[in-house]
Structures are given as structure tokens and as C-alpha cells.
Amino acid sequence: MDVVFLTQLGIALLLVLGLLLAVEVGFHIGGRVRGSDAGKAMESGAIQGAMLGLLGLLLGFSFAGASGRYMERQDLIPNEANAIGTAFLRADLLNPPFAAQLREALADYVDHRVEVSRTLRHGISADALAEVERDHARIWDAALQGVKDNPTATVSVLGPVNEVIDFHSRRIAAARKHLPGLVVGLLLVCSVLTLGVIGYASGLAHRRNTLMTSVIALLIAAALWTTIDLDRARIGLIQLSDQALHDLQAQLGSTTARPSD
């Protein structure tokens, strides 16, 4: 089985077990103090409602932020593919030798981008980033040589080429946007304490509702896991789709392989 899947499954199970353990600990504490103060049950009920509301608010904002960052990263992929495709077409404005160099450089760049995306689950290496930088230099040099030979194509060619390079920086910046570790820690602590208070209230009432507390624990764990997984959509089960780059790779491969007239 996929190592990433097993890792994510383990994290999900740990979340559920941790929350259920918090309920159990809270239940035993509540059972020990039961009867010492009749007002404790009413107070714990109010605190329980307040903590559930706070947890819901924190989870809602965190999920919305993670979802927004996911959509931003996803939108950048087809936009980058479109930019590369435009630069590839604009190469036709250059004289044939320089046009062929630029098209070949762009096709190789797409191959490298697809390969980097395929290995991102295991972390991007410095060598892969260095390879991308070399591709950028090669593309830019090919474009510069072409426009020196045909200055009238300067704006039409260099603009799209510059856009291709810019999209790499945008994708790197978007990939580095995550929920701060402090926020993730706050979500975990708030979840554990909330489930602990629920268990505490059950202990005070001397009434265990295993089904309901298990459902709440599962829902909170699922919301936490989904938020964290969505926030890091290259190393978890939720993945970004690189189909636009794969389609472009096939298109450029067939174009560059086509014999010239």
C-alpha cells in the first residue's frame, strides 16, 4: 500500500483515539467530583456549549483558509500551462533556428515540471529546483537570441516568456503558504479540551453516551484531518491535479516531433 496513505490513515486514527481518550479522562474526573457540588453540572453544560462554539469557529476559519489556498494552488497550474503554451506559439514569430531552440527549451521545461510534480510527495530536492532554474536560463537565453535577430518580436516573445518564469515563483510562494503551527496546535488543544469537558459533563451526570461522544469525536477528527491535509495538498491524500501540464506535455511533444515543412 502507498506509504502516504498509511501515514495519513495513522494520523487520522491517532486523532480519533486522542479525542476519545480525552472524553474518557473527562468522564472519570467528572465521576469523582460528582455530588460535591450540584451547581457543577449546570456550569459544565454552559462551558461545554461555549467551547464547542469556539472550536466550531476556529475550525470554520481554518478550513476556509486551507480551502482558499488549495484553490489558489490549483488555479496556478492551468494558468502556468497556458502561459507556457502561449510562449511556445509566440516562438513562431522568431526566425526558424531560434524558434526551434525556444520551442525545444520550453518542451524540456514542461517535462521537468511534470517530473517535479510527480515526486513532490517525497519532498522537492535542491537538485530539482536547480534544474528548473537552469531551464529558466535556457529559455530566456533562447528568447533573447531570437529577438536580437528579430527585434520586432521583442514584446510579443519576451512578455510570455517572462510570464512563464514568473509563474514558477508564484507556485513556489503559494506552496509555502500554510496554517501556522501555532494555529494547528491551538486547534488540537481546543479539540482535546472540548471533548474532555464533554466527558466531564457526562461523568457529573453519571450517564455515559458512547454513541454520541464517538460521533462528535469522529466529526471533529475528520474536520481537523481534512483541514490539515487540504492545507498541504502535495503530501497528503488530497492532491493537486497536474492534468493541464500533462496535456500540454503531450501537445508539445507531438508538435516538436512533427517534421518541418
C-alpha angles and dihedrals in degrees: 000000000000112000092220091054092051091047093050091046089052092051091050092050092048090052092051094045092046092052093046089050089053089054091050094048091048091049093054093047090049091049091054095053094040113128096016092099125012092202093062093080092055092046093048090051092055092045090048092055093047093049093048089051092049092047091049090051093049093047092047095053093042093049092047091051093047091047091050092051090048092053091047091054092045093050091051092062099064089037090056090047090052091050092051091047091051092050089049091054093045089058086078087073089068127079112274101261093049093040090055092050093051094046091049092049092050093047091051089048091055090050090054093046091053091048092049091050090050093056099040092100087071094044130271114271129221088241091058092051090047089052090053091050090052089051090053091052091048093049093047093047091049091050093047092050090049096051092046087060091043110025093178089071095054099106095036094051106031093048096061092039091054088049090055091055092044092054090060090057091047092052092048091050092048092048090055094055109101141147107280113254089240090060092049089049091049091052092051094046093046091049093050093046092047093052089044091055090048089054090045091054090050090051092051090052091044088227121120116203101187096171096053096043090047091051091049091048091050093048094048092045091049092050091048094047094046092049093051093042092048090050090057100039096169101056102038138059093277105078136187115242115241093183092120090059092045090051091048091048091055091045095049092043092056091044096050091044092054111103115246121246 
